Coordinates of C-alpha atoms in Angstrom, one line a residue:
X1 CA -2.9 30.5 -1.0
X2 CA -2.6 28.2 2.1
X3 CA 1.1 28.1 2.5
X4 CA 1.2 30.4 5.6
X5 CA -1.2 28.1 7.5
X6 CA 1.0 25.1 6.5
X7 CA 4.3 26.7 7.5
X8 CA 2.8 28.0 10.8
X9 CA 1.7 24.5 11.7
X10 CA 5.2 23.2 11.1
X11 CA 7.0 25.9 12.9
X12 CA 4.7 25.5 15.9
X13 CA 5.9 22.0 16.5
X14 CA 7.5 21.4 20.0
X15 CA 10.8 20.2 18.6
X16 CA 12.3 22.8 16.3
X17 CA 12.4 21.1 12.9
X18 CA 14.7 21.6 10.0
X19 CA 12.2 23.0 7.5
X20 CA 13.0 22.7 3.8
X21 CA 10.5 24.2 1.4
X22 CA 10.6 23.2 -2.3
X23 CA 9.0 25.9 -4.4
X24 CA 7.8 23.8 -7.3
X25 CA 7.6 26.4 -10.0
X26 CA 4.9 28.6 -8.3
X27 CA 3.5 31.5 -10.3
X28 CA 1.4 33.1 -7.6
X29 CA 2.4 34.9 -4.4
X30 CA 4.2 31.9 -2.9
X31 CA 7.7 33.3 -3.3
X32 CA 6.8 36.5 -1.6
X33 CA 5.2 34.7 1.3
X34 CA 8.2 32.4 1.7
X35 CA 10.6 35.4 1.9
X36 CA 8.8 36.4 5.1
X37 CA 9.9 33.1 6.6
X38 CA 13.4 33.1 5.2
X39 CA 15.2 33.2 8.6
X40 CA 13.4 30.0 9.7
X41 CA 13.2 27.9 6.5
X42 CA 15.5 26.7 3.7
X43 CA 14.0 27.4 0.3
X44 CA 14.8 25.3 -2.7
X45 CA 13.8 25.5 -6.3
X46 CA 14.2 23.2 -9.3
X47 CA 16.7 24.2 -12.0
X48 CA 15.2 27.1 -14.0
X49 CA 12.4 27.5 -11.5
X50 CA 10.4 24.7 -13.3
X51 CA 7.5 22.7 -12.0
X52 CA 8.6 19.1 -11.5
X53 CA 5.7 17.6 -9.4
X54 CA 5.4 16.1 -6.0
X55 CA 7.8 13.1 -6.3
X56 CA 10.8 15.1 -7.6
X57 CA 10.2 17.9 -5.2
X58 CA 10.1 15.5 -2.2
X59 CA 13.3 13.8 -3.3
X60 CA 15.0 17.1 -3.7
X61 CA 13.9 17.9 -0.1
X62 CA 15.2 14.6 1.2
X63 CA 18.6 15.2 -0.4
X64 CA 18.8 18.7 1.2
X65 CA 18.2 17.6 4.8
X66 CA 20.4 16.0 7.5
X67 CA 17.7 15.1 10.0
X68 CA 17.4 11.5 11.2
X69 CA 13.6 11.8 10.8
X70 CA 11.7 13.1 7.7
X71 CA 8.2 14.3 7.2
X72 CA 6.5 15.6 4.1
X73 CA 3.7 18.2 3.9
X74 CA 1.9 19.6 0.9
X75 CA 1.3 23.4 0.7
X76 CA -2.3 23.2 1.7
X77 CA -2.3 20.7 4.6
X78 CA -1.6 21.1 8.3
X79 CA 0.1 19.4 11.3
X80 CA -1.5 19.5 14.7
X81 CA 0.6 20.7 17.7
X82 CA 3.0 18.2 19.1
X83 CA 2.6 15.7 16.2
X84 CA 6.3 15.3 15.5
X85 CA 7.1 15.2 19.2
X86 CA 4.7 12.3 19.8
X87 CA 6.0 10.4 16.8
X88 CA 9.6 10.7 17.8
X89 CA 8.6 9.2 21.2
X90 CA 6.8 6.5 19.2
X91 CA 10.1 5.6 17.7
X92 CA 11.9 5.7 21.1
X93 CA 9.4 3.2 22.6
X94 CA 8.4 1.2 19.6
X95 CA 10.2 -2.0 18.5
X96 CA 12.5 -1.1 15.6
X97 CA 10.0 1.1 13.9
X98 CA 10.8 2.6 10.5
X99 CA 7.7 4.7 9.9
X100 CA 5.2 6.1 12.4
X101 CA 1.7 7.0 11.1
X102 CA -1.0 9.1 12.9
X103 CA -4.6 9.4 12.0
X104 CA -5.9 12.6 10.4
X105 CA -8.9 14.8 10.1
X106 CA -10.6 16.1 6.9
X107 CA -11.2 19.8 7.0
X108 CA -12.8 22.3 4.8
X109 CA -11.2 25.2 2.9
X110 CA -11.7 27.7 5.7
X111 CA -10.6 25.4 8.6
X112 CA -14.0 25.8 10.2
X113 CA -15.2 22.2 10.0
X114 CA -13.2 19.0 10.9
X115 CA -14.3 15.4 10.7
X116 CA -12.6 12.0 10.8
X117 CA -12.4 9.9 7.6
X118 CA -14.4 6.7 7.5
X119 CA -12.9 4.2 8.1
X120 CA -9.9 5.7 9.9
X121 CA -6.4 4.3 9.6
X122 CA -6.6 2.5 13.0
X123 CA -9.0 0.0 11.6
X124 CA -6.2 -1.5 9.4
X125 CA -3.2 -3.6 10.3
X126 CA -1.1 -1.7 7.8
X127 CA 0.1 -4.9 6.2
X128 CA 1.2 -5.3 2.7
X129 CA -2.1 -6.8 1.7
X130 CA -3.9 -3.8 3.2
X131 CA -1.9 -1.5 0.9
X132 CA -2.2 -3.8 -2.1
X133 CA -6.0 -4.5 -1.9
X134 CA -7.5 -1.7 0.2
X135 CA -5.7 1.4 -0.9
X136 CA -8.4 3.9 -2.1
X137 CA -11.0 1.3 -1.3
X138 CA -11.1 2.3 2.3
X139 CA -7.5 2.8 3.3
X140 CA -6.0 6.2 2.6
X141 CA -3.0 7.8 4.3
X142 CA -2.0 11.3 3.5
X143 CA 1.8 11.5 3.4
X144 CA 1.9 14.1 6.2
X145 CA 0.4 11.6 8.6
X146 CA 3.8 9.8 8.5
X147 CA 7.2 10.4 10.1
X148 CA 10.0 8.4 8.5
X149 CA 13.3 7.3 9.8
X150 CA 15.8 8.6 7.4
X151 CA 17.1 5.1 6.9
X152 CA 13.7 4.0 5.5
X153 CA 14.2 6.4 2.6
X154 CA 17.9 5.5 1.9
X155 CA 17.0 3.1 -0.9
X156 CA 13.3 3.8 -1.5
X157 CA 12.4 7.2 -2.8
X158 CA 9.4 8.7 -4.6
X159 CA 9.2 7.5 -8.2
X160 CA 9.7 10.6 -10.4
X161 CA 8.1 9.0 -13.4
X162 CA 4.7 9.3 -11.7
X163 CA 2.6 12.5 -11.7
X164 CA 0.2 11.0 -9.1
X165 CA -0.1 7.8 -7.0
X166 CA 3.5 8.1 -6.0
X167 CA 2.5 7.6 -2.3
X168 CA 0.8 4.3 -3.0
X169 CA 3.9 2.9 -4.7
X170 CA 6.1 4.2 -1.9
X171 CA 4.0 2.6 0.8
X172 CA 4.0 -0.8 -1.0
X173 CA 7.7 -0.7 -1.7
X174 CA 8.5 0.1 1.9
X175 CA 6.5 -3.0 3.0
X176 CA 8.0 -5.2 0.3
X177 CA 11.4 -4.1 1.7
X178 CA 10.1 -5.2 5.1
X179 CA 10.0 -1.8 6.7
X180 CA 8.0 -1.8 9.9
X181 CA 5.1 0.7 9.9
X182 CA 3.2 1.4 13.1
X183 CA 0.0 3.3 13.9
X184 CA 0.0 6.0 16.6
X185 CA -3.6 6.6 17.8
X186 CA -3.7 10.4 17.7
X187 CA -5.1 13.0 15.3
X188 CA -1.8 14.3 14.0
X189 CA -2.7 16.1 10.8
X190 CA -5.4 17.8 8.8
X191 CA -6.1 17.2 5.1
X192 CA -7.7 20.2 3.5
X193 CA -10.5 19.6 1.0
X194 CA -11.0 22.3 -1.6
X195 CA -12.1 22.8 -5.1
X196 CA -8.5 23.2 -6.4
X197 CA -7.2 20.0 -5.0
X198 CA -5.1 18.0 -7.4
X199 CA -7.2 14.8 -6.8
X200 CA -10.2 16.5 -8.4
X201 CA -8.3 17.5 -11.5
X202 CA -7.8 15.4 -14.6
X203 CA -9.4 12.1 -13.6
X204 CA -8.0 10.5 -16.8
X205 CA -4.4 11.2 -15.7
X206 CA -5.2 9.9 -12.2
X207 CA -6.5 6.7 -13.7
X208 CA -3.4 6.3 -16.0
X209 CA -1.1 6.8 -13.0
X210 CA -3.1 4.2 -11.0
X211 CA -2.5 1.6 -13.7
X212 CA 1.2 2.6 -14.0
X213 CA 1.7 2.4 -10.2
X214 CA 0.0 -0.9 -10.1
X215 CA 2.4 -2.2 -12.8
X216 CA 5.4 -0.9 -10.9
X217 CA 4.2 -2.5 -7.7
X218 CA 3.5 -5.8 -9.5
X219 CA 7.1 -5.9 -10.7
X220 CA 8.2 -6.4 -7.1
X221 CA 5.7 -9.1 -6.2
X222 CA 6.2 -12.9 -6.6
X223 CA 2.5 -13.6 -6.7
X224 CA 1.0 -10.7 -8.7
X225 CA -2.0 -12.1 -10.5
X226 CA -4.6 -11.4 -7.7
X227 CA -3.2 -7.9 -7.1
X228 CA -3.3 -7.0 -10.8
X229 CA -6.8 -8.3 -11.1
X230 CA -8.0 -6.3 -8.1
X231 CA -6.2 -3.1 -9.3
X232 CA -7.8 -3.5 -12.8
X233 CA -11.2 -4.0 -11.2
X234 CA -10.8 -0.8 -9.1
X235 CA -9.8 1.1 -12.2
X236 CA -12.9 0.1 -14.1
X237 CA -15.2 0.7 -11.1
X238 CA -13.8 4.0 -10.1
X239 CA -11.7 5.7 -12.8
X240 CA -13.5 4.6 -15.9
X241 CA -16.8 5.6 -14.4
X242 CA -15.4 9.0 -13.3
X243 CA -14.0 9.6 -16.8
X244 CA -17.3 8.8 -18.4
X245 CA -19.0 11.2 -16.0
X246 CA -16.7 14.0 -17.1
X247 CA -17.4 13.5 -20.8

């Protein structure tokens, strides 16, 4: 439905990217649309054409690329012109950066209205504590705001046991592994808000994945009590309330 906009935004980047598209078991017109781009993209599918979810699809894409830099983009979101170019320069001039993050704008389904999130990413230090205690409670970073050095994903991949919240676990694990994340003060991406977005479906599953992700993060922490208490509190405030509202 939105994949043409997404692909056009990638192919319009200044530096010609190596574009790998993982068709995660689509049943609509996605395959037909992708064939129109076949000379400019590399199309992958899971075995049997099955749907495996975001984490496994992204890991499949990582394994299929050779680029020293990696970016991820869901099929309904957009990159603004020159984003990748600016972020590569960020790596050139930054001090041993592993991950560059730009800010992003929220947009509506028709791409007619754009607005910044509140608060924006630049208000945070992007420390481990920010990701442990502020994620979803102010801090939110769409995965397509980031550009990763390939080395940052050599030993930290997306957890394929999660159907959601895989980004939160990835960010925290990166910082626990002492990766250096730095903010680049530009609007680099657009996050499309629409009625079909996964984050509006199955709140119960989202809550379950929140708790599972928190447990996986806690396994990596020496001092985990405060983190688990804060994560549990957010589950009760946000997810339990939303689940009751849906009943």
